[in-house]
Short mmCIF file of C-alpha atoms in Angstrom, two decimals:
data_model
loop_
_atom_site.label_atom_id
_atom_site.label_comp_id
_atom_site.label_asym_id
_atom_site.label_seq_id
_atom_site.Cartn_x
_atom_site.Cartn_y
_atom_site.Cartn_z
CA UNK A 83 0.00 0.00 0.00
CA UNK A 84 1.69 3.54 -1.01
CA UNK A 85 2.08 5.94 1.45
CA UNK A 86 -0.33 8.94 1.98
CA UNK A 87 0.68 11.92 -0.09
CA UNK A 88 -0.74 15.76 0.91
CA UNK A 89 -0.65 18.74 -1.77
CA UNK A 90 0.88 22.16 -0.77
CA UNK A 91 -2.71 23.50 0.41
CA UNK A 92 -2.77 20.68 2.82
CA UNK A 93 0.97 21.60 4.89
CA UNK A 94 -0.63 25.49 4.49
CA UNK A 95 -3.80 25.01 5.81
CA UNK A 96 -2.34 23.34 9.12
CA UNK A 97 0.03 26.00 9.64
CA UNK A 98 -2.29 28.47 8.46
CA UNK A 99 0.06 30.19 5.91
CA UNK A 100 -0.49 29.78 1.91
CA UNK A 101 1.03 27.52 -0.50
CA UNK A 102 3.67 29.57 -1.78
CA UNK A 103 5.02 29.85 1.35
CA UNK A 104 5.32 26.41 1.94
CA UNK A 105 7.28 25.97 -1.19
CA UNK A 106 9.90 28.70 0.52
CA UNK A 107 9.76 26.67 3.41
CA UNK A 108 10.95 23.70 1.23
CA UNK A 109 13.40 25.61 -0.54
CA UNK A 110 14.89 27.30 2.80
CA UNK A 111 15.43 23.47 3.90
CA UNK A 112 12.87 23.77 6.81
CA UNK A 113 10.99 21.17 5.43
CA UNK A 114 13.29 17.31 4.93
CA UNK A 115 13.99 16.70 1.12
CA UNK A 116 10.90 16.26 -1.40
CA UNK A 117 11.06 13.75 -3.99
CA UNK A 118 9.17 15.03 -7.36
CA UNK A 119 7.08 12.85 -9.68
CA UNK A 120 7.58 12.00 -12.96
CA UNK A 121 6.01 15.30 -13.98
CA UNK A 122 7.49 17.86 -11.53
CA UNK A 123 5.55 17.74 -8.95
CA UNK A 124 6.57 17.61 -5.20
CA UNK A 125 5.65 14.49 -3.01
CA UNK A 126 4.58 15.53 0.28
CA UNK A 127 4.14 13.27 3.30
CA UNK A 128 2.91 13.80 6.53
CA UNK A 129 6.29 14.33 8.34
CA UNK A 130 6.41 17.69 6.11
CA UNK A 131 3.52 18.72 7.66
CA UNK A 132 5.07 17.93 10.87
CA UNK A 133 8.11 19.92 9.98
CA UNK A 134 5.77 22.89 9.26
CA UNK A 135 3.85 22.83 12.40
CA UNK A 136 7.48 22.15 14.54
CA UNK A 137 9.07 25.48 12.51
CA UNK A 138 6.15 27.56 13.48
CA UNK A 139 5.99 26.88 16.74
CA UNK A 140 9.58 27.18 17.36
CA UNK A 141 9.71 30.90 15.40
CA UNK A 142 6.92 31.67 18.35
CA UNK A 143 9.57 30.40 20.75
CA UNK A 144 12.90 31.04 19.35
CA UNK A 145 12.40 33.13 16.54
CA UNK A 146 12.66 33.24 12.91
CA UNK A 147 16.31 32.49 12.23
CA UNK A 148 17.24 30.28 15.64
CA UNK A 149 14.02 27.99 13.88
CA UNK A 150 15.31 28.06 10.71
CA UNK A 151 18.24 26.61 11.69
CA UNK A 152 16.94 24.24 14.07
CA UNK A 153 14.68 22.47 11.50
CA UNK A 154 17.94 22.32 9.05
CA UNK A 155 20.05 20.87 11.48
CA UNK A 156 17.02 18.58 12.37
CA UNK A 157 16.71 17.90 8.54
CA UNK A 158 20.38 17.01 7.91
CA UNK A 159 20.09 14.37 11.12
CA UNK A 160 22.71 16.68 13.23
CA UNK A 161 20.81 16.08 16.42
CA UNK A 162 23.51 17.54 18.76
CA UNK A 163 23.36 20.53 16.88
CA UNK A 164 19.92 20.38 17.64
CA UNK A 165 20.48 20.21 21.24
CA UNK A 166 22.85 23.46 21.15
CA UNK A 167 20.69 25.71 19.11
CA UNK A 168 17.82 24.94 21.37
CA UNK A 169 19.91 25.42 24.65
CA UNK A 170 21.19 28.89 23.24
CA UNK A 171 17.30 30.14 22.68
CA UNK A 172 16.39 28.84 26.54
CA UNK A 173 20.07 30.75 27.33
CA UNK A 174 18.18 33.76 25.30
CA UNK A 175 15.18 34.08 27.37
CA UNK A 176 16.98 33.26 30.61
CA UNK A 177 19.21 36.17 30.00
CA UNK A 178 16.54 38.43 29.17
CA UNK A 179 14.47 37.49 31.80
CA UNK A 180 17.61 38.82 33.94
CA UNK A 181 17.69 41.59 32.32
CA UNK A 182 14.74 42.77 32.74
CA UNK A 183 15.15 42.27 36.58
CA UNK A 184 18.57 44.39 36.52
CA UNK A 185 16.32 46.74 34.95
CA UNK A 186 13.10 46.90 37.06
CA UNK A 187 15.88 47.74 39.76
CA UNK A 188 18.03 50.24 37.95
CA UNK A 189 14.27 52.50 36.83
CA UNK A 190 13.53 52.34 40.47
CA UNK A 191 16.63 53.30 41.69
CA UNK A 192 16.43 56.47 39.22
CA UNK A 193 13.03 57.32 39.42
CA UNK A 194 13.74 58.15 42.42
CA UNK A 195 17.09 59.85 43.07
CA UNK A 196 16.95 63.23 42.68
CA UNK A 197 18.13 64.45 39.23
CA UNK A 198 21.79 63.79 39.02
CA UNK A 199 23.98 66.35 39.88
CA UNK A 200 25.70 67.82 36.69
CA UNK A 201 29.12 69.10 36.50
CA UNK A 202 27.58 72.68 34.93
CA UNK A 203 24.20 73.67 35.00
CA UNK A 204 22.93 72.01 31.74
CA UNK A 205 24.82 69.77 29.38
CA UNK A 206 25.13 69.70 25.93
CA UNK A 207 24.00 66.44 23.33
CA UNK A 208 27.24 64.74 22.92
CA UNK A 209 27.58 65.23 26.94
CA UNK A 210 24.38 63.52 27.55
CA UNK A 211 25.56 60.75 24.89
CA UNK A 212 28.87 59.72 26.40
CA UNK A 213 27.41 59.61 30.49
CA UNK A 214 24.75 57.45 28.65
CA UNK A 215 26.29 55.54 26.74
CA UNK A 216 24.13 56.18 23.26
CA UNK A 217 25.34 57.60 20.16
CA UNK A 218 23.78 61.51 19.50
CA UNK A 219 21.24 59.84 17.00
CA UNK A 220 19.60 57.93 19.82
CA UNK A 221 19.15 61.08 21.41
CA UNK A 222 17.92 63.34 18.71
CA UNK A 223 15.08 60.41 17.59
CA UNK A 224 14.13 60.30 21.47
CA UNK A 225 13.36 63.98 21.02
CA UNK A 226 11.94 64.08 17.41
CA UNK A 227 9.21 61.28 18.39
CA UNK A 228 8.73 63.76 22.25
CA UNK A 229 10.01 62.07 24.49
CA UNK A 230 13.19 64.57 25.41
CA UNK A 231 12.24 68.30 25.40
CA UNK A 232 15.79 69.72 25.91
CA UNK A 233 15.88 73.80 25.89
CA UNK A 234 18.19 75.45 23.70
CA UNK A 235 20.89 77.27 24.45
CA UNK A 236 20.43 81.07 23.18
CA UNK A 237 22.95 82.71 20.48
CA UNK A 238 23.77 79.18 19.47
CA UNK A 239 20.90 77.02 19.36
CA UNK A 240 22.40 73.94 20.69
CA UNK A 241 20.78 71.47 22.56
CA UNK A 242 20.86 71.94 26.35
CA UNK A 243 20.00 69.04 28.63
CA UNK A 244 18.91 69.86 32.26
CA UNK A 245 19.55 67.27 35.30
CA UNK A 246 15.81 66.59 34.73
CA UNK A 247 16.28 65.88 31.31
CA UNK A 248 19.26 63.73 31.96
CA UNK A 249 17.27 61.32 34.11
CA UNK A 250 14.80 60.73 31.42
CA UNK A 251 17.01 60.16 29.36
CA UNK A 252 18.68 57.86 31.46
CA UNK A 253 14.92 56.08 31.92
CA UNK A 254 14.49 56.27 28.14
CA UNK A 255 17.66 54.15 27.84
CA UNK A 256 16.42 51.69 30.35
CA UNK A 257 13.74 50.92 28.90
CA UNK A 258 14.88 50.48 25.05
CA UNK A 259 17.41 48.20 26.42
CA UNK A 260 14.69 45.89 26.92
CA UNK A 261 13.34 46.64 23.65
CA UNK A 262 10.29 48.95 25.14
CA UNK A 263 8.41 50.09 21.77
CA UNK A 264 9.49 54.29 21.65
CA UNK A 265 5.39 54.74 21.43
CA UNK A 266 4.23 53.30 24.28
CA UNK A 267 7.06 55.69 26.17
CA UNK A 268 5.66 58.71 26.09
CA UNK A 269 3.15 57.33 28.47
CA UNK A 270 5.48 56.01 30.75
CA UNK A 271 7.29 59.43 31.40
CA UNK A 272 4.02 61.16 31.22
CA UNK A 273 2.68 59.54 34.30
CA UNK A 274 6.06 59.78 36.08
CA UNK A 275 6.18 63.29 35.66
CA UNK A 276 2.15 64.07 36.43
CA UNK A 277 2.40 61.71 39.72
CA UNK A 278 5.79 60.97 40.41
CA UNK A 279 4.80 57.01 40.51
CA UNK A 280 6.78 54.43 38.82
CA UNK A 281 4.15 52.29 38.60
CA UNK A 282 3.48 52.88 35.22
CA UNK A 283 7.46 52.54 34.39
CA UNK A 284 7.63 49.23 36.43
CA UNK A 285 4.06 48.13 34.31
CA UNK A 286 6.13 48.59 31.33
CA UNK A 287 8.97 46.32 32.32
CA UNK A 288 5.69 44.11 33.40
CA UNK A 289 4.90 43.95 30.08
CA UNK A 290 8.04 43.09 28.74
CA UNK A 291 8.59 39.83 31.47
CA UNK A 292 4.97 38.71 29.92
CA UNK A 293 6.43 38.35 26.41
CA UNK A 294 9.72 36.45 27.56
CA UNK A 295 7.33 34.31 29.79
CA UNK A 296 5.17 34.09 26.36
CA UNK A 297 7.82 32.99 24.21
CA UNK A 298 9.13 30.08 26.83
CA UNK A 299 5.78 28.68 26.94
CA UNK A 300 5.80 28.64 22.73
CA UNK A 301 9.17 27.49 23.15
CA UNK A 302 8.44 24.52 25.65
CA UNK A 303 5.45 23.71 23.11
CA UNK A 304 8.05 23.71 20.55
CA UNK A 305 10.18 21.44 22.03
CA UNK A 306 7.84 18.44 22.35
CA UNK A 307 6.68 18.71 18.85
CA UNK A 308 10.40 18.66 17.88
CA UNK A 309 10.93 15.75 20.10
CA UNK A 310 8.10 14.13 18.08
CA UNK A 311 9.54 15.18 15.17
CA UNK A 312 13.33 13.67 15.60
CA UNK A 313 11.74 10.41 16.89
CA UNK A 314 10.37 9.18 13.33
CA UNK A 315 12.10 6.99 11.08
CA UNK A 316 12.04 10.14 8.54
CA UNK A 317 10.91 7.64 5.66
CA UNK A 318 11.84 9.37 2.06
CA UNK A 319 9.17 9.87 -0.11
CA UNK A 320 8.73 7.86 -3.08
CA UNK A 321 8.59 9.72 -6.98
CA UNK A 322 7.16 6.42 -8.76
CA UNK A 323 4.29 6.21 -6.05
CA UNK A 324 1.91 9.25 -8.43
CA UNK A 325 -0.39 11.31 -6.74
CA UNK A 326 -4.24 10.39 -7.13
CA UNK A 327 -5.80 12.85 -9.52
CA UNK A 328 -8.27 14.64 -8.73
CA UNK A 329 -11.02 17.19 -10.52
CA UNK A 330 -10.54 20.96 -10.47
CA UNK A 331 -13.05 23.59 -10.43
CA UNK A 332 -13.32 23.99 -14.25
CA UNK A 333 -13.94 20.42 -14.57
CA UNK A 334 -10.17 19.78 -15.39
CA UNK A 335 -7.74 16.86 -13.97
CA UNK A 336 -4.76 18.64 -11.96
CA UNK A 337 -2.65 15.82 -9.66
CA UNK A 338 -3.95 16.33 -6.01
CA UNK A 339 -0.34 17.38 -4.61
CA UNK A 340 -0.23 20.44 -6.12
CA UNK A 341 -1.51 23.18 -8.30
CA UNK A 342 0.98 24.18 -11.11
CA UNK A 343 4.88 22.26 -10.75
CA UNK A 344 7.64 24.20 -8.72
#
C-alpha cells in the first residue's frame, strides 16, 4: 500500500500560511527533502507537515532564524546541533528574563534619586551621549518622536540638557534596552512626571517579562513537537508512487499534490 501523499494546500492550511510559502519553506530546507514525480511535482508526506507545524511553533519560541536553523540541522540528522541551538534560545530568554530584573531595579533606583547632579548647570548632546552611553542619534530620535524636550541654548541654538532631562534620558535608555516600543514611552514618562509614581514605568517592564514568559511557553510547546519530530524513522518519499488525480473547479484533472509544478 503507497504511502499517503498531501498537496501544498494541505501543509498550508495546518500551519495556516499559503502555498507559496510552503514551497519557501521547502526551498529554505525547513521542510526534509521532497522527492518530485515524474512530472514535476513535489511528493509531500505527513512528516512535512510535521516539519511545518514544529518550525512555526519554534519561530513563536525562538524566533525566525534560531528555527530556521533548528529544523535544518534537524533535517540534515545533526541532532547535537539540535540540542545546542535549542539550549542557546532557553540561554536567550533566561538572559533576558535577567535583564529585565537588573532593569526593574536600575528604573527604580532612578526614578527616584533626585536628578543627578551635573558638572555645569545644563549639558550639551554629545555630553548627555557619552554619560549614557548612546550615540547623538539615539538622542535626537528620542526627542523628534517627544520624548526629550531639551531647551536650547540662546545665540547658538544647541541642545541643552537639564539634570531633569538627563534622568529621562537615562529612563528612556532603560527601557529600550529591553526593547520597550518608543510609542508606548511617552506614556510612561508622562505619568512619572504628572504623579511621580513608577508604577506605570515598572508596568512597562511588566509587560516586557509577559512576552519572555510568552515565548518560553511557545518554546516549551516547541520542544515536544520537535521531540516528536526527531523520533520518526524520517521515511523518504517515493517519486514512482503518483499522486491520485483529482477534478478541479473547471472540470479539469490537476494531480492532487499540487496546483501548477515548482
Amino acid at each position: 500500500m503507497g504511502k499517503r501523499t498531501l498537496r501544498p494546500v494541505d501543509l498550508a492550511r495546518a500551519a495556516g500560511v499559503s502555498t507559496q510559502q510552503i514551497r519557501n519553506y521547502a526551498d529554505a530546507g525547513i521542510l526534509p527533502p521532497t522527492s518530485r514525480t515524474s512530472t514535476g511535482y513535489r511528493v509531500f508526506l505527513p512528516r512535512h507537515r510535521d516539519a511545518v507545524l514544529t518550525y512555526r511553533a519554534l519561530v513563536a519560541g525562538a524566533g525566525r532564524q534560531a528555527a530556521l536553523e533548528i529544523m535544518a540541522a534537524a533535517n540534515d540528522g545533526e541532532t547535537r546541533q539540535v540540542l545546542v541551538l535549542l539550549d542557546a534560545a532557553h540561554a536567550e530568554l533566561h538572559d533576558a528574563r535577567r535583564s529585565l530584573k537588573e532593569i526593574a531595579e536600575a528604573l527604580r533606583a532612578v526614578a527616584r534619586q533626585d536628578p543627578p547632579p551635573l558638572p555645569q548647570t545644563s549639558l550639551y548632546i554629545g555630553d548627555v551621549a557619552r554619560r549614557l552611553g548612546v550615540r547623538t542619534s539615539a538622542l535626537r530620535v528620542w526627542e523628534s518622536v517627544g520624548l526629550l524636550r531639551p531647551g536650547r541654548e540662546k545665540g547658538t541654538g544647541y541642545r541643552v540638557f537639564s539634570p531633569a532631562d538627563v534622568r529621562e534620558a537615562q529612563m528612556i535608555h532603560l527601557l529600550r534596552q529591553v526593547r520597550y516600543p518608543l510609542p508606548q514611552i511617552g506614556p510612561v514618562l508622562d505619568a512619572l512626571r504628572r504623579t511621580g509614581s513608577t508604577d506605570a514605568l515598572l508596568a512597562a517592564v511588566a509587560t516586557r517579562t509577559d512576552e519572555v514568559d510568552r515565548r518560553a511557553t511557545a518554546l516549551l510547546d516547541a520542544s515536544a513537537l520537535l521531540h516528536a519530530y526527531l523520533s520518526q524513522d524520517f521515511p523518504t518519499a517515493h517519486p514512482q508512487a503518483l499522486p491520485r488525480r483529482e477534478q478541479d473547479a473547471t472540470g479539469g484533472l490537476r494531480p492532487a499534490d499540487e496546483d501548477t509544478p515548482t
